[in-house]
């Protein structure tokens, strides 16, 4: 498997005290993934954001009140996005590759915006 082709990842930033605190981070994460919302053309990395509201557990990473960003990118671009998000939120961001069916709209967005065949 080539590491240069885009794949689907989640960037997880766990440990928020409340669901409201996690939800409040969505705008900041969106601005990090797309700093110019009114830009022309596709975003460099197709993305979506959300939160997981669960009780905190020691494992796996991403339990508890967690900010979640789904991205469709190369591993290097996804790592760089995770680093920016973690630095901005002041918490460790964890990068996890996930099955493409977790975010089918991201791969589809990538293909459509770049004029690629399915």
PDB file of C-alpha atoms in Angstrom:
ATOM      1  CA  UNK A   1       0.000   0.000   0.000  1.00  0.00           C
ATOM      2  CA  UNK A   2       1.430   3.344  -1.022  1.00  0.00           C
ATOM      3  CA  UNK A   3       1.721   5.897   1.750  1.00  0.00           C
ATOM      4  CA  UNK A   4       1.374   8.682  -0.828  1.00  0.00           C
ATOM      5  CA  UNK A   5      -2.265   8.055  -1.701  1.00  0.00           C
ATOM      6  CA  UNK A   6      -4.996   9.735   0.322  1.00  0.00           C
ATOM      7  CA  UNK A   7      -6.707   7.679   3.008  1.00  0.00           C
ATOM      8  CA  UNK A   8      -9.324   8.322   5.654  1.00  0.00           C
ATOM      9  CA  UNK A   9      -8.170   9.370   9.117  1.00  0.00           C
ATOM     10  CA  UNK A  10      -9.681  10.648  12.321  1.00  0.00           C
ATOM     11  CA  UNK A  11      -7.935  13.273  14.388  1.00  0.00           C
ATOM     12  CA  UNK A  12      -9.039  12.767  17.991  1.00  0.00           C
ATOM     13  CA  UNK A  13      -8.557  15.312  20.764  1.00  0.00           C
ATOM     14  CA  UNK A  14      -9.973  13.790  23.967  1.00  0.00           C
ATOM     15  CA  UNK A  15     -10.228  14.969  27.537  1.00  0.00           C
ATOM     16  CA  UNK A  16     -12.712  17.832  27.531  1.00  0.00           C
ATOM     17  CA  UNK A  17     -14.602  18.254  30.800  1.00  0.00           C
ATOM     18  CA  UNK A  18     -18.027  18.652  29.200  1.00  0.00           C
ATOM     19  CA  UNK A  19     -19.714  18.038  25.902  1.00  0.00           C
ATOM     20  CA  UNK A  20     -20.308  21.767  25.575  1.00  0.00           C
ATOM     21  CA  UNK A  21     -16.581  22.436  25.941  1.00  0.00           C
ATOM     22  CA  UNK A  22     -15.817  19.899  23.196  1.00  0.00           C
ATOM     23  CA  UNK A  23     -18.544  21.285  20.918  1.00  0.00           C
ATOM     24  CA  UNK A  24     -17.182  24.812  21.357  1.00  0.00           C
ATOM     25  CA  UNK A  25     -13.900  23.748  19.711  1.00  0.00           C
ATOM     26  CA  UNK A  26     -15.552  22.935  16.356  1.00  0.00           C
ATOM     27  CA  UNK A  27     -15.119  26.390  14.863  1.00  0.00           C
ATOM     28  CA  UNK A  28     -11.428  26.543  15.751  1.00  0.00           C
ATOM     29  CA  UNK A  29     -10.811  23.119  14.219  1.00  0.00           C
ATOM     30  CA  UNK A  30     -12.729  24.078  11.067  1.00  0.00           C
ATOM     31  CA  UNK A  31     -10.602  27.243  10.681  1.00  0.00           C
ATOM     32  CA  UNK A  32      -7.419  25.188  11.022  1.00  0.00           C
ATOM     33  CA  UNK A  33      -8.548  22.772   8.304  1.00  0.00           C
ATOM     34  CA  UNK A  34      -9.911  25.523   6.051  1.00  0.00           C
ATOM     35  CA  UNK A  35      -8.433  28.914   7.029  1.00  0.00           C
ATOM     36  CA  UNK A  36     -10.152  30.713   4.126  1.00  0.00           C
ATOM     37  CA  UNK A  37     -13.792  29.533   4.093  1.00  0.00           C
ATOM     38  CA  UNK A  38     -14.638  31.661   1.055  1.00  0.00           C
ATOM     39  CA  UNK A  39     -11.755  30.339  -1.075  1.00  0.00           C
ATOM     40  CA  UNK A  40     -12.293  29.214  -4.645  1.00  0.00           C
ATOM     41  CA  UNK A  41     -11.830  25.565  -5.504  1.00  0.00           C
ATOM     42  CA  UNK A  42     -11.558  22.581  -3.241  1.00  0.00           C
ATOM     43  CA  UNK A  43     -10.077  22.487   0.231  1.00  0.00           C
ATOM     44  CA  UNK A  44      -6.594  20.952   0.174  1.00  0.00           C
ATOM     45  CA  UNK A  45      -7.882  18.288   2.589  1.00  0.00           C
ATOM     46  CA  UNK A  46     -11.552  17.229   2.561  1.00  0.00           C
ATOM     47  CA  UNK A  47     -12.713  17.298   6.192  1.00  0.00           C
ATOM     48  CA  UNK A  48     -15.588  17.155   8.627  1.00  0.00           C
ATOM     49  CA  UNK A  49     -15.773  17.874  12.334  1.00  0.00           C
ATOM     50  CA  UNK A  50     -17.811  16.620  15.237  1.00  0.00           C
ATOM     51  CA  UNK A  51     -17.605  15.385  18.803  1.00  0.00           C
ATOM     52  CA  UNK A  52     -17.991  12.151  20.698  1.00  0.00           C
ATOM     53  CA  UNK A  53     -19.748  12.403  24.024  1.00  0.00           C
ATOM     54  CA  UNK A  54     -18.862   9.354  26.093  1.00  0.00           C
ATOM     55  CA  UNK A  55     -17.735   8.510  29.578  1.00  0.00           C
ATOM     56  CA  UNK A  56     -13.944   8.712  29.938  1.00  0.00           C
ATOM     57  CA  UNK A  57     -12.127   5.374  29.792  1.00  0.00           C
ATOM     58  CA  UNK A  58      -8.385   4.663  29.818  1.00  0.00           C
ATOM     59  CA  UNK A  59      -8.457   2.986  26.396  1.00  0.00           C
ATOM     60  CA  UNK A  60      -9.043   3.371  23.498  1.00  0.00           C
ATOM     61  CA  UNK A  61      -7.860   6.853  22.642  1.00  0.00           C
ATOM     62  CA  UNK A  62     -10.791   9.090  21.901  1.00  0.00           C
ATOM     63  CA  UNK A  63     -13.116   8.159  24.728  1.00  0.00           C
ATOM     64  CA  UNK A  64     -14.678  10.807  26.880  1.00  0.00           C
ATOM     65  CA  UNK A  65     -15.733  14.168  25.470  1.00  0.00           C
ATOM     66  CA  UNK A  66     -13.631  14.228  22.321  1.00  0.00           C
ATOM     67  CA  UNK A  67     -13.257  16.606  19.391  1.00  0.00           C
ATOM     68  CA  UNK A  68     -13.174  14.556  16.182  1.00  0.00           C
ATOM     69  CA  UNK A  69     -12.062  15.659  12.723  1.00  0.00           C
ATOM     70  CA  UNK A  70     -12.396  13.280   9.803  1.00  0.00           C
ATOM     71  CA  UNK A  71      -9.927  13.952   6.991  1.00  0.00           C
ATOM     72  CA  UNK A  72      -9.151  12.396   3.625  1.00  0.00           C
ATOM     73  CA  UNK A  73      -5.448  12.997   3.037  1.00  0.00           C
ATOM     74  CA  UNK A  74      -2.032  11.464   2.706  1.00  0.00           C
ATOM     75  CA  UNK A  75      -0.540  10.277   5.985  1.00  0.00           C
ATOM     76  CA  UNK A  76       1.883  13.216   6.036  1.00  0.00           C
ATOM     77  CA  UNK A  77      -0.832  15.815   5.459  1.00  0.00           C
ATOM     78  CA  UNK A  78      -3.047  14.180   8.085  1.00  0.00           C
ATOM     79  CA  UNK A  79      -0.170  14.172  10.610  1.00  0.00           C
ATOM     80  CA  UNK A  80       0.497  17.853   9.946  1.00  0.00           C
ATOM     81  CA  UNK A  81      -3.204  18.675  10.412  1.00  0.00           C
ATOM     82  CA  UNK A  82      -3.273  16.696  13.677  1.00  0.00           C
ATOM     83  CA  UNK A  83      -0.233  18.593  14.957  1.00  0.00           C
ATOM     84  CA  UNK A  84      -1.825  21.976  14.118  1.00  0.00           C
ATOM     85  CA  UNK A  85      -5.084  20.983  15.799  1.00  0.00           C
ATOM     86  CA  UNK A  86      -3.366  19.668  18.926  1.00  0.00           C
ATOM     87  CA  UNK A  87      -1.210  22.777  19.251  1.00  0.00           C
ATOM     88  CA  UNK A  88      -4.185  25.075  18.769  1.00  0.00           C
ATOM     89  CA  UNK A  89      -6.367  23.263  21.328  1.00  0.00           C
ATOM     90  CA  UNK A  90      -3.483  22.832  23.764  1.00  0.00           C
ATOM     91  CA  UNK A  91      -3.997  19.071  24.009  1.00  0.00           C
ATOM     92  CA  UNK A  92      -2.485  16.002  22.369  1.00  0.00           C
ATOM     93  CA  UNK A  93      -4.173  15.115  19.085  1.00  0.00           C
ATOM     94  CA  UNK A  94      -4.184  11.455  18.088  1.00  0.00           C
ATOM     95  CA  UNK A  95      -4.233  10.361  14.448  1.00  0.00           C
ATOM     96  CA  UNK A  96      -6.018   7.102  13.637  1.00  0.00           C
ATOM     97  CA  UNK A  97      -6.563   5.615  10.191  1.00  0.00           C
ATOM     98  CA  UNK A  98     -10.185   4.504   9.864  1.00  0.00           C
ATOM     99  CA  UNK A  99     -12.124   2.529   7.242  1.00  0.00           C
ATOM    100  CA  UNK A 100     -13.199   4.680   4.299  1.00  0.00           C
ATOM    101  CA  UNK A 101     -16.848   3.860   4.974  1.00  0.00           C
ATOM    102  CA  UNK A 102     -16.621   5.889   8.204  1.00  0.00           C
ATOM    103  CA  UNK A 103     -16.543   9.070   6.078  1.00  0.00           C
ATOM    104  CA  UNK A 104     -17.600   8.130   2.520  1.00  0.00           C
ATOM    105  CA  UNK A 105     -18.419  11.751   1.709  1.00  0.00           C
ATOM    106  CA  UNK A 106     -14.774  12.808   2.090  1.00  0.00           C
ATOM    107  CA  UNK A 107     -13.394  10.494  -0.604  1.00  0.00           C
ATOM    108  CA  UNK A 108     -16.334  11.412  -2.842  1.00  0.00           C
ATOM    109  CA  UNK A 109     -15.662  15.122  -2.292  1.00  0.00           C
ATOM    110  CA  UNK A 110     -12.000  14.560  -3.163  1.00  0.00           C
ATOM    111  CA  UNK A 111     -12.879  12.749  -6.407  1.00  0.00           C
ATOM    112  CA  UNK A 112     -15.549  15.245  -7.517  1.00  0.00           C
ATOM    113  CA  UNK A 113     -13.515  18.361  -6.763  1.00  0.00           C
ATOM    114  CA  UNK A 114     -10.518  16.994  -8.641  1.00  0.00           C
ATOM    115  CA  UNK A 115     -12.504  15.627 -11.604  1.00  0.00           C
ATOM    116  CA  UNK A 116     -11.430  12.031 -10.944  1.00  0.00           C
ATOM    117  CA  UNK A 117     -13.378   8.915 -11.881  1.00  0.00           C
ATOM    118  CA  UNK A 118     -14.967   6.915  -9.064  1.00  0.00           C
TER     119      UNK A 118
END
